[in-house]
Amino acid sequence: MNRLPTAIVAASAALLLATGCGNSQSDGKPAATRATPSDAAETFTALAARVSSAKLGSVVTADNDPNHLLGRPGQYTSKITFADTRIKAADVEGTDVGDVSRGGAIEQFANPDEAMTRAQYIQAITKGMPALTEYDYVHGVNVIRVSRYLTPVQAKEYEDAAGKLP
């Protein structure tokens, strides 16, 4: 006779554990105690706190991803684009909003190996094409892509900021 209430309690406990409770995020940890940013937007917020010329561009979705990579096996799990106010409008005239040349992008992956693979791929593709070169920094699961229109000293600000990410 006590089996029904025990089963209900067990099922309820399992449901609470599976869905989480309180103000936790998708990783099950409260936002205040999470060790690393949970997506590219959080990573951008942390970087922009150290690079004041960085301005959020857009959050890339599966519907608007020009590369059609978001969420695909081995590809980025989240992505944002950003502008950098130090880049002259004339330098990026004719490029699409969200183009890396306007400032950059942050691509977040499921693991560091996938992030490194992506950065190596980008570097291999752009190596022989000066018009496509960019600065790429890998920090954990993030690839921080920075416009070639920034000077090496300016781009290093992003590298340094990435090094301070949790």
PDB file of C-alpha atoms in Angstrom:
ATOM      1  CA  MET A   1       0.000   0.000   0.000  1.00  0.00           C
ATOM      2  CA  ASN A   2       2.878   2.390   0.609  1.00  0.00           C
ATOM      3  CA  ARG A   3       4.312   1.691  -2.849  1.00  0.00           C
ATOM      4  CA  LEU A   4       2.233   4.278  -4.686  1.00  0.00           C
ATOM      5  CA  PRO A   5       3.294   7.224  -2.522  1.00  0.00           C
ATOM      6  CA  THR A   6       6.938   6.046  -2.610  1.00  0.00           C
ATOM      7  CA  ALA A   7       6.794   5.765  -6.401  1.00  0.00           C
ATOM      8  CA  ILE A   8       5.290   9.236  -6.695  1.00  0.00           C
ATOM      9  CA  VAL A   9       7.956  10.690  -4.392  1.00  0.00           C
ATOM     10  CA  ALA A  10      10.716   8.949  -6.347  1.00  0.00           C
ATOM     11  CA  ALA A  11       9.321  10.096  -9.688  1.00  0.00           C
ATOM     12  CA  SER A  12       8.947  13.657  -8.401  1.00  0.00           C
ATOM     13  CA  ALA A  13      12.519  13.681  -7.097  1.00  0.00           C
ATOM     14  CA  ALA A  14      13.812  12.346 -10.414  1.00  0.00           C
ATOM     15  CA  LEU A  15      11.863  15.021 -12.295  1.00  0.00           C
ATOM     16  CA  LEU A  16      13.263  17.776 -10.082  1.00  0.00           C
ATOM     17  CA  LEU A  17      16.803  16.491 -10.554  1.00  0.00           C
ATOM     18  CA  ALA A  18      16.371  16.192 -14.312  1.00  0.00           C
ATOM     19  CA  THR A  19      14.877  19.633 -14.816  1.00  0.00           C
ATOM     20  CA  GLY A  20      16.777  21.452 -12.092  1.00  0.00           C
ATOM     21  CA  CYS A  21      15.305  23.872  -9.623  1.00  0.00           C
ATOM     22  CA  GLY A  22      16.063  27.331  -8.344  1.00  0.00           C
ATOM     23  CA  ASN A  23      17.975  29.789 -10.480  1.00  0.00           C
ATOM     24  CA  SER A  24      20.394  27.357 -12.072  1.00  0.00           C
ATOM     25  CA  GLN A  25      21.486  27.447 -15.694  1.00  0.00           C
ATOM     26  CA  SER A  26      21.638  24.651 -18.261  1.00  0.00           C
ATOM     27  CA  ASP A  27      24.776  23.211 -16.660  1.00  0.00           C
ATOM     28  CA  GLY A  28      22.964  22.758 -13.339  1.00  0.00           C
ATOM     29  CA  LYS A  29      25.144  25.266 -11.479  1.00  0.00           C
ATOM     30  CA  PRO A  30      23.897  28.604 -10.181  1.00  0.00           C
ATOM     31  CA  ALA A  31      25.094  31.402 -12.464  1.00  0.00           C
ATOM     32  CA  ALA A  32      27.086  33.012  -9.652  1.00  0.00           C
ATOM     33  CA  THR A  33      29.174  29.882  -9.048  1.00  0.00           C
ATOM     34  CA  ARG A  34      29.697  28.631 -12.617  1.00  0.00           C
ATOM     35  CA  ALA A  35      33.410  28.408 -13.418  1.00  0.00           C
ATOM     36  CA  THR A  36      33.279  29.335 -17.099  1.00  0.00           C
ATOM     37  CA  PRO A  37      30.935  31.382 -19.279  1.00  0.00           C
ATOM     38  CA  SER A  38      28.052  29.204 -20.468  1.00  0.00           C
ATOM     39  CA  ASP A  39      27.885  30.601 -23.995  1.00  0.00           C
ATOM     40  CA  ALA A  40      29.549  32.988 -26.425  1.00  0.00           C
ATOM     41  CA  ALA A  41      27.444  35.930 -25.195  1.00  0.00           C
ATOM     42  CA  GLU A  42      28.710  35.495 -21.621  1.00  0.00           C
ATOM     43  CA  THR A  43      32.256  35.187 -22.937  1.00  0.00           C
ATOM     44  CA  PHE A  44      31.774  38.422 -24.884  1.00  0.00           C
ATOM     45  CA  THR A  45      30.516  40.210 -21.763  1.00  0.00           C
ATOM     46  CA  ALA A  46      33.675  39.182 -19.926  1.00  0.00           C
ATOM     47  CA  LEU A  47      35.914  40.301 -22.821  1.00  0.00           C
ATOM     48  CA  ALA A  48      34.092  43.602 -23.337  1.00  0.00           C
ATOM     49  CA  ALA A  49      34.661  44.445 -19.676  1.00  0.00           C
ATOM     50  CA  ARG A  50      38.382  44.552 -20.548  1.00  0.00           C
ATOM     51  CA  VAL A  51      38.221  45.816 -24.164  1.00  0.00           C
ATOM     52  CA  SER A  52      36.025  48.907 -24.065  1.00  0.00           C
ATOM     53  CA  SER A  53      35.980  49.375 -27.851  1.00  0.00           C
ATOM     54  CA  ALA A  54      34.168  46.022 -28.314  1.00  0.00           C
ATOM     55  CA  LYS A  55      30.426  46.360 -28.949  1.00  0.00           C
ATOM     56  CA  LEU A  56      28.067  43.396 -29.251  1.00  0.00           C
ATOM     57  CA  GLY A  57      26.882  42.863 -32.795  1.00  0.00           C
ATOM     58  CA  SER A  58      24.490  39.933 -32.924  1.00  0.00           C
ATOM     59  CA  VAL A  59      23.812  36.534 -31.477  1.00  0.00           C
ATOM     60  CA  VAL A  60      24.062  33.934 -34.222  1.00  0.00           C
ATOM     61  CA  THR A  61      21.232  31.413 -34.449  1.00  0.00           C
ATOM     62  CA  ALA A  62      20.777  28.293 -36.563  1.00  0.00           C
ATOM     63  CA  ASP A  63      18.463  30.353 -38.779  1.00  0.00           C
ATOM     64  CA  ASN A  64      20.878  33.233 -39.455  1.00  0.00           C
ATOM     65  CA  ASP A  65      24.287  31.503 -39.311  1.00  0.00           C
ATOM     66  CA  PRO A  66      25.992  32.345 -42.620  1.00  0.00           C
ATOM     67  CA  ASN A  67      28.348  29.370 -42.186  1.00  0.00           C
ATOM     68  CA  HIS A  68      25.551  26.900 -41.354  1.00  0.00           C
ATOM     69  CA  LEU A  69      27.709  25.386 -38.597  1.00  0.00           C
ATOM     70  CA  LEU A  70      25.849  26.260 -35.386  1.00  0.00           C
ATOM     71  CA  GLY A  71      24.934  23.082 -33.547  1.00  0.00           C
ATOM     72  CA  ARG A  72      26.321  20.774 -36.227  1.00  0.00           C
ATOM     73  CA  PRO A  73      28.497  17.853 -35.045  1.00  0.00           C
ATOM     74  CA  GLY A  74      31.945  19.088 -34.032  1.00  0.00           C
ATOM     75  CA  GLN A  75      31.056  22.743 -34.701  1.00  0.00           C
ATOM     76  CA  TYR A  76      30.289  25.691 -32.467  1.00  0.00           C
ATOM     77  CA  THR A  77      27.469  25.457 -29.939  1.00  0.00           C
ATOM     78  CA  SER A  78      27.038  29.232 -29.698  1.00  0.00           C
ATOM     79  CA  LYS A  79      28.387  32.259 -31.542  1.00  0.00           C
ATOM     80  CA  ILE A  80      28.211  36.040 -31.363  1.00  0.00           C
ATOM     81  CA  THR A  81      29.660  38.768 -33.550  1.00  0.00           C
ATOM     82  CA  PHE A  82      30.974  42.096 -32.362  1.00  0.00           C
ATOM     83  CA  ALA A  83      32.181  45.416 -33.702  1.00  0.00           C
ATOM     84  CA  ASP A  84      35.248  47.319 -32.582  1.00  0.00           C
ATOM     85  CA  THR A  85      34.901  51.089 -32.619  1.00  0.00           C
ATOM     86  CA  ARG A  86      38.574  51.540 -33.595  1.00  0.00           C
ATOM     87  CA  ILE A  87      37.933  50.068 -37.051  1.00  0.00           C
ATOM     88  CA  LYS A  88      37.272  52.715 -39.698  1.00  0.00           C
ATOM     89  CA  ALA A  89      33.923  52.469 -41.476  1.00  0.00           C
ATOM     90  CA  ALA A  90      35.676  52.938 -44.823  1.00  0.00           C
ATOM     91  CA  ASP A  91      37.763  49.800 -44.201  1.00  0.00           C
ATOM     92  CA  VAL A  92      34.697  47.593 -43.847  1.00  0.00           C
ATOM     93  CA  GLU A  93      32.412  49.284 -46.357  1.00  0.00           C
ATOM     94  CA  GLY A  94      30.497  46.669 -48.316  1.00  0.00           C
ATOM     95  CA  THR A  95      30.919  43.907 -45.732  1.00  0.00           C
ATOM     96  CA  ASP A  96      27.927  42.326 -44.053  1.00  0.00           C
ATOM     97  CA  VAL A  97      26.946  43.299 -40.539  1.00  0.00           C
ATOM     98  CA  GLY A  98      28.463  40.612 -38.347  1.00  0.00           C
ATOM     99  CA  ASP A  99      31.484  40.071 -40.596  1.00  0.00           C
ATOM    100  CA  VAL A 100      34.629  39.327 -38.559  1.00  0.00           C
ATOM    101  CA  SER A 101      36.409  42.222 -40.278  1.00  0.00           C
ATOM    102  CA  ARG A 102      34.087  44.679 -38.462  1.00  0.00           C
ATOM    103  CA  GLY A 103      35.459  43.584 -35.079  1.00  0.00           C
ATOM    104  CA  GLY A 104      35.264  39.880 -34.544  1.00  0.00           C
ATOM    105  CA  ALA A 105      33.339  36.861 -33.398  1.00  0.00           C
ATOM    106  CA  ILE A 106      33.338  34.429 -30.526  1.00  0.00           C
ATOM    107  CA  GLU A 107      32.588  30.810 -31.285  1.00  0.00           C
ATOM    108  CA  GLN A 108      32.080  28.444 -28.360  1.00  0.00           C
ATOM    109  CA  PHE A 109      32.524  24.672 -28.702  1.00  0.00           C
ATOM    110  CA  ALA A 110      31.656  21.612 -26.649  1.00  0.00           C
ATOM    111  CA  ASN A 111      35.328  20.949 -25.875  1.00  0.00           C
ATOM    112  CA  PRO A 112      38.788  22.511 -26.324  1.00  0.00           C
ATOM    113  CA  ASP A 113      39.814  20.056 -29.070  1.00  0.00           C
ATOM    114  CA  GLU A 114      36.940  21.181 -31.299  1.00  0.00           C
ATOM    115  CA  ALA A 115      37.856  24.832 -30.654  1.00  0.00           C
ATOM    116  CA  MET A 116      41.482  24.174 -31.604  1.00  0.00           C
ATOM    117  CA  THR A 117      40.441  22.288 -34.738  1.00  0.00           C
ATOM    118  CA  ARG A 118      38.279  25.229 -35.837  1.00  0.00           C
ATOM    119  CA  ALA A 119      41.062  27.764 -35.249  1.00  0.00           C
ATOM    120  CA  GLN A 120      43.544  25.629 -37.192  1.00  0.00           C
ATOM    121  CA  TYR A 121      41.061  25.303 -40.057  1.00  0.00           C
ATOM    122  CA  ILE A 122      40.528  29.078 -40.219  1.00  0.00           C
ATOM    123  CA  GLN A 123      44.273  29.713 -40.167  1.00  0.00           C
ATOM    124  CA  ALA A 124      44.888  27.152 -42.926  1.00  0.00           C
ATOM    125  CA  ILE A 125      42.185  28.669 -45.154  1.00  0.00           C
ATOM    126  CA  THR A 126      43.288  32.276 -44.663  1.00  0.00           C
ATOM    127  CA  LYS A 127      47.045  31.700 -44.751  1.00  0.00           C
ATOM    128  CA  GLY A 128      47.410  32.355 -48.465  1.00  0.00           C
ATOM    129  CA  MET A 129      44.732  35.055 -48.674  1.00  0.00           C
ATOM    130  CA  PRO A 130      45.837  38.306 -47.037  1.00  0.00           C
ATOM    131  CA  ALA A 131      42.372  39.854 -47.499  1.00  0.00           C
ATOM    132  CA  LEU A 132      40.908  37.138 -45.265  1.00  0.00           C
ATOM    133  CA  THR A 133      43.523  37.049 -42.518  1.00  0.00           C
ATOM    134  CA  GLU A 134      42.453  37.591 -38.943  1.00  0.00           C
ATOM    135  CA  TYR A 135      43.737  37.124 -35.415  1.00  0.00           C
ATOM    136  CA  ASP A 136      42.471  33.904 -33.797  1.00  0.00           C
ATOM    137  CA  TYR A 137      42.835  33.130 -30.109  1.00  0.00           C
ATOM    138  CA  VAL A 138      41.780  29.863 -28.524  1.00  0.00           C
ATOM    139  CA  HIS A 139      40.934  29.899 -24.844  1.00  0.00           C
ATOM    140  CA  GLY A 140      39.425  26.676 -23.546  1.00  0.00           C
ATOM    141  CA  VAL A 141      36.262  26.043 -25.528  1.00  0.00           C
ATOM    142  CA  ASN A 142      36.265  29.498 -27.149  1.00  0.00           C
ATOM    143  CA  VAL A 143      37.693  30.712 -30.426  1.00  0.00           C
ATOM    144  CA  ILE A 144      38.004  34.496 -30.346  1.00  0.00           C
ATOM    145  CA  ARG A 145      38.285  35.769 -33.911  1.00  0.00           C
ATOM    146  CA  VAL A 146      39.508  39.360 -34.276  1.00  0.00           C
ATOM    147  CA  SER A 147      39.571  41.665 -37.308  1.00  0.00           C
ATOM    148  CA  ARG A 148      42.710  42.124 -39.339  1.00  0.00           C
ATOM    149  CA  TYR A 149      42.002  45.857 -39.361  1.00  0.00           C
ATOM    150  CA  LEU A 150      43.182  46.116 -35.776  1.00  0.00           C
ATOM    151  CA  THR A 151      46.867  46.602 -35.169  1.00  0.00           C
ATOM    152  CA  PRO A 152      48.752  43.759 -33.489  1.00  0.00           C
ATOM    153  CA  VAL A 153      48.820  45.775 -30.244  1.00  0.00           C
ATOM    154  CA  GLN A 154      45.053  46.377 -30.404  1.00  0.00           C
ATOM    155  CA  ALA A 155      44.323  42.717 -31.196  1.00  0.00           C
ATOM    156  CA  LYS A 156      46.523  41.652 -28.295  1.00  0.00           C
ATOM    157  CA  GLU A 157      44.027  43.328 -25.966  1.00  0.00           C
ATOM    158  CA  TYR A 158      41.580  40.557 -26.919  1.00  0.00           C
ATOM    159  CA  GLU A 159      44.212  37.885 -26.404  1.00  0.00           C
ATOM    160  CA  ASP A 160      45.048  39.302 -22.969  1.00  0.00           C
ATOM    161  CA  ALA A 161      41.358  39.553 -22.048  1.00  0.00           C
ATOM    162  CA  ALA A 162      40.798  35.955 -23.171  1.00  0.00           C
ATOM    163  CA  GLY A 163      43.660  34.885 -20.914  1.00  0.00           C
ATOM    164  CA  LYS A 164      41.760  36.312 -17.948  1.00  0.00           C
ATOM    165  CA  LEU A 165      38.582  34.314 -18.643  1.00  0.00           C
ATOM    166  CA  PRO A 166      37.697  31.727 -16.001  1.00  0.00           C
TER     167      PRO A 166
END
